[in-house]
JSON list of C-alpha atoms in Angstrom, two decimals:
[
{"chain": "K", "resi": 1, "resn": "UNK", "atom": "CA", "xyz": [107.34, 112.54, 127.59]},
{"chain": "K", "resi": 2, "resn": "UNK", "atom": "CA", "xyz": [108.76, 109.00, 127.75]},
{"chain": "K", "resi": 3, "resn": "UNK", "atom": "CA", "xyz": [107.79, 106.46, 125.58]},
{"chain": "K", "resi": 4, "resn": "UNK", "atom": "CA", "xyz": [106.04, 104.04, 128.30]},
{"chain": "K", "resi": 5, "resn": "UNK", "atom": "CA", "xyz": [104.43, 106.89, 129.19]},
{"chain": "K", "resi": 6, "resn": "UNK", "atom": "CA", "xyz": [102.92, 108.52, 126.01]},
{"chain": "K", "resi": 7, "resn": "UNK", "atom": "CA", "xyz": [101.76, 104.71, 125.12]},
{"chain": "K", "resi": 8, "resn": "UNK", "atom": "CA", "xyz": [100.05, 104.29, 128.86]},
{"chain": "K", "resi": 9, "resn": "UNK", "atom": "CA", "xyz": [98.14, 107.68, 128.48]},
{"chain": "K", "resi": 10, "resn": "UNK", "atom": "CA", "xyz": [97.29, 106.91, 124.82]},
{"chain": "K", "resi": 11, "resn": "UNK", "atom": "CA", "xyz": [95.85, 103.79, 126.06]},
{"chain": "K", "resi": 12, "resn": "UNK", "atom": "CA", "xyz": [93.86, 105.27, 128.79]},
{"chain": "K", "resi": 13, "resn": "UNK", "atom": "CA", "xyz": [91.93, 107.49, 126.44]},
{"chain": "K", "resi": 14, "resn": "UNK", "atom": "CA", "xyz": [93.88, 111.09, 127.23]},
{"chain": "K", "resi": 15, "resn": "UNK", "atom": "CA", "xyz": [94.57, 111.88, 123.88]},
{"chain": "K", "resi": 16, "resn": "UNK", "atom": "CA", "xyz": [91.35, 111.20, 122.48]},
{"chain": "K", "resi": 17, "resn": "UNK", "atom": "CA", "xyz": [89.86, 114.61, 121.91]},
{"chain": "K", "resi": 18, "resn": "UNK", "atom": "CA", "xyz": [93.04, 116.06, 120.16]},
{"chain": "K", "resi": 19, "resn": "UNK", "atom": "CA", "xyz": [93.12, 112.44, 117.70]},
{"chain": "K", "resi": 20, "resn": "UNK", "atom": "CA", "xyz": [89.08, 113.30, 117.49]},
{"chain": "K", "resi": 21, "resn": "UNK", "atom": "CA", "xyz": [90.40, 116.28, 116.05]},
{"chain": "K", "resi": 22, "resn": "UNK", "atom": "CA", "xyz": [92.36, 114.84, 113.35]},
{"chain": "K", "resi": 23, "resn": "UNK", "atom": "CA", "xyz": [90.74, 111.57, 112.47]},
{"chain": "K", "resi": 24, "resn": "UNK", "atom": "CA", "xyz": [86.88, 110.56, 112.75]},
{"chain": "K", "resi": 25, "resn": "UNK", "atom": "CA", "xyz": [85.36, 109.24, 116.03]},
{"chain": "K", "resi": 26, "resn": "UNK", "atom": "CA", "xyz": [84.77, 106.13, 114.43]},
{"chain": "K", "resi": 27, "resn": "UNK", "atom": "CA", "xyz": [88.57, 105.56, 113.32]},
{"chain": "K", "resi": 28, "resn": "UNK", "atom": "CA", "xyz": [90.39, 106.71, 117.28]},
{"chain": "K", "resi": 29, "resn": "UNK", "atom": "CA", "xyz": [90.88, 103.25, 118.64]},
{"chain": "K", "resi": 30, "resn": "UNK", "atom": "CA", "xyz": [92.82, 102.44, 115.05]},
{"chain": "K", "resi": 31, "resn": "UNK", "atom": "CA", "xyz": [94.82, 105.38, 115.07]},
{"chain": "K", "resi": 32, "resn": "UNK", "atom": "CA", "xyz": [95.05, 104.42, 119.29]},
{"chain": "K", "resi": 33, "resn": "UNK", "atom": "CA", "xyz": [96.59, 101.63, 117.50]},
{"chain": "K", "resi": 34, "resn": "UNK", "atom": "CA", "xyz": [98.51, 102.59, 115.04]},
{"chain": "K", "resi": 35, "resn": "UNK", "atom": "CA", "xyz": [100.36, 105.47, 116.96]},
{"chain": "K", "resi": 36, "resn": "UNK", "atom": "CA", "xyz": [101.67, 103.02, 119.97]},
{"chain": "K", "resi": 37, "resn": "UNK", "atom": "CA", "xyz": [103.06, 100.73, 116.91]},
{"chain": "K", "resi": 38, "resn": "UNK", "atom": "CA", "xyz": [104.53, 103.63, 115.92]},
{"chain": "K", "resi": 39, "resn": "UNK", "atom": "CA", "xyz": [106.07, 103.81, 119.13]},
{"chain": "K", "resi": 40, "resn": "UNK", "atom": "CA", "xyz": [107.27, 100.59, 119.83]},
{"chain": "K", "resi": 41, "resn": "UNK", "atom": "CA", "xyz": [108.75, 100.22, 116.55]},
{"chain": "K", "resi": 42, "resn": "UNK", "atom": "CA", "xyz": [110.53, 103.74, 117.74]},
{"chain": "K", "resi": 43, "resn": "UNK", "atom": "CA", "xyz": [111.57, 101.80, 120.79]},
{"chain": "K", "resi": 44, "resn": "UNK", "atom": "CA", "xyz": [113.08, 98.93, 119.34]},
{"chain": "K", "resi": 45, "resn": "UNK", "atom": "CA", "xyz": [114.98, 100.44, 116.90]},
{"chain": "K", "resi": 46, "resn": "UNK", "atom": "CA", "xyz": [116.35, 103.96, 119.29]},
{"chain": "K", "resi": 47, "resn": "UNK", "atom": "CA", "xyz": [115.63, 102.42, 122.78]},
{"chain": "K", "resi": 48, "resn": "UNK", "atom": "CA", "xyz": [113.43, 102.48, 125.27]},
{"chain": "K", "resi": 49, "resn": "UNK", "atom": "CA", "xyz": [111.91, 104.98, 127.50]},
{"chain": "K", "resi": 50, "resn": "UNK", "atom": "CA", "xyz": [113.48, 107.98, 125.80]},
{"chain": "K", "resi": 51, "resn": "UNK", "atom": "CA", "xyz": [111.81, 111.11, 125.94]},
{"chain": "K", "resi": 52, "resn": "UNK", "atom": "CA", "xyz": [109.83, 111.45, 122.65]},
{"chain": "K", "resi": 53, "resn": "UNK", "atom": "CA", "xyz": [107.52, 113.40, 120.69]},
{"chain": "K", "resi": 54, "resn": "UNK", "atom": "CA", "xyz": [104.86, 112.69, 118.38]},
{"chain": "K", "resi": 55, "resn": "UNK", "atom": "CA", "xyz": [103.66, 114.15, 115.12]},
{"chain": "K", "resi": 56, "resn": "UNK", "atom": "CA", "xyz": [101.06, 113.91, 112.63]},
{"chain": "K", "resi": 57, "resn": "UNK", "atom": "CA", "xyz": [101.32, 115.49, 108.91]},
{"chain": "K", "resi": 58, "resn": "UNK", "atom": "CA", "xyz": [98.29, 115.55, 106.73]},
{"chain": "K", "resi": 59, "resn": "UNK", "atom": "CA", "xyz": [98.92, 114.11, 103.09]},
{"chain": "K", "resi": 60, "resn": "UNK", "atom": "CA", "xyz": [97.68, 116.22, 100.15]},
{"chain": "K", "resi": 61, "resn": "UNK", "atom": "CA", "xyz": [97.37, 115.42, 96.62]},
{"chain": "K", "resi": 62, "resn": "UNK", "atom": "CA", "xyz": [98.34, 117.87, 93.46]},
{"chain": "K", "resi": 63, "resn": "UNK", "atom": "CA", "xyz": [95.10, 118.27, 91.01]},
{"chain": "K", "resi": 64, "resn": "UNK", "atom": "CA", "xyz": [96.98, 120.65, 89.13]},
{"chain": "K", "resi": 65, "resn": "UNK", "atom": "CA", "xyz": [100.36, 121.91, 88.76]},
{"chain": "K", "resi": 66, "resn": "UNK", "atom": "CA", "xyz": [102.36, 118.99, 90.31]},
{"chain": "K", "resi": 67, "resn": "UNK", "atom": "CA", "xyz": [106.74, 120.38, 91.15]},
{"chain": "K", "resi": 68, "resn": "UNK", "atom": "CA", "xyz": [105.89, 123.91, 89.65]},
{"chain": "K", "resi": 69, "resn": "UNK", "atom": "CA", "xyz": [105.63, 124.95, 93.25]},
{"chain": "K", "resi": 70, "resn": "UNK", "atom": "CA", "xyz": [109.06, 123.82, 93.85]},
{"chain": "K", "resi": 71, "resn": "UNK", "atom": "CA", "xyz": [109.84, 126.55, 90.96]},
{"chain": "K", "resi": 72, "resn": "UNK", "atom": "CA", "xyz": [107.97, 129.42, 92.46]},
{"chain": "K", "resi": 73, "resn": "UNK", "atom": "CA", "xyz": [104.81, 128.49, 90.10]},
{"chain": "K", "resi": 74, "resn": "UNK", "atom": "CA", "xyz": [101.46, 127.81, 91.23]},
{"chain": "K", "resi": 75, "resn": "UNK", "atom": "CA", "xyz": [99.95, 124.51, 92.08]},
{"chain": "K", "resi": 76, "resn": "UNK", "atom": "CA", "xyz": [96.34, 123.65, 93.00]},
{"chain": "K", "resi": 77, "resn": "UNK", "atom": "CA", "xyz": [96.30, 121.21, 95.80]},
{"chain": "K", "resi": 78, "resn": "UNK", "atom": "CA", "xyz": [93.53, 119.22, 97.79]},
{"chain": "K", "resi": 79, "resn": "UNK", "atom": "CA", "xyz": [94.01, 117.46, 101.26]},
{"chain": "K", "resi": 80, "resn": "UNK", "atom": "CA", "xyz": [93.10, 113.95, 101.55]},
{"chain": "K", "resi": 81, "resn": "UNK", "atom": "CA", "xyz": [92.30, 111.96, 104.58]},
{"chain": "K", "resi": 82, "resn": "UNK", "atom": "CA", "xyz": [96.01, 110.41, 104.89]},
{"chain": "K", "resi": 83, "resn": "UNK", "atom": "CA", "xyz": [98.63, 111.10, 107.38]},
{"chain": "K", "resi": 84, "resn": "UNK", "atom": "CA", "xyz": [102.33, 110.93, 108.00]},
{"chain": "K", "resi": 85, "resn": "UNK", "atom": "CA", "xyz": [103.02, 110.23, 111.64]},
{"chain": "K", "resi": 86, "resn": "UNK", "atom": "CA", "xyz": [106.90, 110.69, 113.08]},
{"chain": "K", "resi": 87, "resn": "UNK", "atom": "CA", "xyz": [108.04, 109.90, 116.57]},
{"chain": "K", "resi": 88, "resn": "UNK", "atom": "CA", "xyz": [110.97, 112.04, 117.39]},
{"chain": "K", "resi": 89, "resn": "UNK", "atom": "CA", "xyz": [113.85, 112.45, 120.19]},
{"chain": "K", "resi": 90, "resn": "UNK", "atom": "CA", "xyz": [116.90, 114.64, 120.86]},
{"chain": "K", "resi": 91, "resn": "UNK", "atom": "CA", "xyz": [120.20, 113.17, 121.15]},
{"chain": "K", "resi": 92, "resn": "UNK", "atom": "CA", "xyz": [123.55, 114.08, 122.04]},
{"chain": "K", "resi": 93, "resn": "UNK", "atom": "CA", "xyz": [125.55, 112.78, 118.56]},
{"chain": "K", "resi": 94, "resn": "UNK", "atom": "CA", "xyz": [124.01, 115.95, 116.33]},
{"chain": "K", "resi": 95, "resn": "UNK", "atom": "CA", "xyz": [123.64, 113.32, 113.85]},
{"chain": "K", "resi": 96, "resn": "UNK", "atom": "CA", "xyz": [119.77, 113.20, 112.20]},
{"chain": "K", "resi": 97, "resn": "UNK", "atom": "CA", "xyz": [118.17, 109.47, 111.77]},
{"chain": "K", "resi": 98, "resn": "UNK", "atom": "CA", "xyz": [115.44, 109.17, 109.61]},
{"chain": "K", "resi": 99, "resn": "UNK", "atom": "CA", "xyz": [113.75, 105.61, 110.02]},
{"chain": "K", "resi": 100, "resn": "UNK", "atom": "CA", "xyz": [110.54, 105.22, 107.30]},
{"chain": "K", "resi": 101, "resn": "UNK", "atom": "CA", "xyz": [108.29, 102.24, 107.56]},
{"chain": "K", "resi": 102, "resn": "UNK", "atom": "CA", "xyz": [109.95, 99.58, 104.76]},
{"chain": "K", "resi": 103, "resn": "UNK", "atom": "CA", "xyz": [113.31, 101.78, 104.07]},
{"chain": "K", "resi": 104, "resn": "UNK", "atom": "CA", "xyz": [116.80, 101.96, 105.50]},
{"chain": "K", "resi": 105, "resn": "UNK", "atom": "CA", "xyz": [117.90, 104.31, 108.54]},
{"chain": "K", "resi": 106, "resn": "UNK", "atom": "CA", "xyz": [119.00, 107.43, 106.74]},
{"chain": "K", "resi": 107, "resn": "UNK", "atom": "CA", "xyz": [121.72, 109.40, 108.70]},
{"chain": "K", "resi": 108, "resn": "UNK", "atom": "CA", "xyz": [123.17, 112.51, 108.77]},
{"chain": "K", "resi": 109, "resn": "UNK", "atom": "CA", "xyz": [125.75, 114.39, 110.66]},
{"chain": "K", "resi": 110, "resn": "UNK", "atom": "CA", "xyz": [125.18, 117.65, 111.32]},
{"chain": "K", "resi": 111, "resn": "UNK", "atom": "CA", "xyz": [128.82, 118.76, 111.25]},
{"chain": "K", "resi": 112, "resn": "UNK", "atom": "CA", "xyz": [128.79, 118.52, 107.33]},
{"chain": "K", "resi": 113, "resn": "UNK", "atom": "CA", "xyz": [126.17, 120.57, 106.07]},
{"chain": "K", "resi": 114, "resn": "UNK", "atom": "CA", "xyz": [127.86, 120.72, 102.82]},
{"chain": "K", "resi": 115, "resn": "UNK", "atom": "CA", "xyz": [126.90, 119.18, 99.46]},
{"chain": "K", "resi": 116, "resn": "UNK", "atom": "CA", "xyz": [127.67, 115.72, 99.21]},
{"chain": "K", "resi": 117, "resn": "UNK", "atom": "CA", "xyz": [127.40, 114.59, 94.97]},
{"chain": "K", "resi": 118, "resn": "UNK", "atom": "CA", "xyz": [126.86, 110.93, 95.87]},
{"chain": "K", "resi": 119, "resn": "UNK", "atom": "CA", "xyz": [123.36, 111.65, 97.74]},
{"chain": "K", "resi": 120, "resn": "UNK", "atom": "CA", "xyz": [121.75, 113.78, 94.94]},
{"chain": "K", "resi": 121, "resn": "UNK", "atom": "CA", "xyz": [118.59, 112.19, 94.59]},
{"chain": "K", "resi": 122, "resn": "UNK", "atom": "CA", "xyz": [118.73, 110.51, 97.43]},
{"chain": "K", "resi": 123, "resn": "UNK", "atom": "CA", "xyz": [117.04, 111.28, 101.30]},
{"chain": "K", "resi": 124, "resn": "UNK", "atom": "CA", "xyz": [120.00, 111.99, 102.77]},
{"chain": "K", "resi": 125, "resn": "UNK", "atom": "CA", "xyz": [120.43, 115.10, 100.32]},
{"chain": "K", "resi": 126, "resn": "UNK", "atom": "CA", "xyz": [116.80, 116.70, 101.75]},
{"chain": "K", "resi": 127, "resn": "UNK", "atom": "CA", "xyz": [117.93, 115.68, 104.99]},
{"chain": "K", "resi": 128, "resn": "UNK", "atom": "CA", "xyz": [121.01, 117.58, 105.13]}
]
């Protein structure tokens, strides 16, 4: 879907039952809100009307056990009432952008999959 598009039918209330289902009633015009910022901000910095899709991840939070699960141990995790949202789109470069709210444009080309030593600890390094 195009970006005009998704932000016209958000707008118009079509997506309200499936954001019902994520978010309370009382908090859909916000997240009406915050997901067309989301957008735009997706527009200025990749173009407009682009064909787009839209994603919601739900935060969680480690009581116990915080990495272990990284290192096949156990952990003991709760959800909270947090999300990640990401707008994404295709393009023709096979190079990955990664664009987080306050934080550079991470990039990476798809053609080197290898390890690169100068991104350890860095984005680019789960990226690739």
């Amino acid at each position: 879907m195009k970006t005009a598009e998704l932000k016209s039918r958000l707008a118009g209330g079509e997506f309200d039952a499936a954001l019902a289902r994520i978010y309370k009633k009382e908090d859909i015009d916000c997240q009406k809100e915050r997901y067309a910022g989301v957008v735009s901000r997706f527009e200025a910095l990749f173009g407009a009307d682009r064909d787009i899709e839209i994603y919601s991840a739900p935060g969680r939070t480690e009581v116990g056990g915080n990495h272990t699960d990284h290192n096949h141990g156990k952990v003991l995790a709760a959800g909270v009432n947090l999300d990640a949202v990401a707008v994404v789109s295709a393009n023709a470069e096979n190079i990955v952008r990664v664009k987080s709210e306050g934080y550079k444009i991470d990039a990476v080309d798809l053609d080197n999959l290898g390890v690169m030593p100068d991104e350890r600890g860095k984005s680019e390094s789960l990226i690739r």
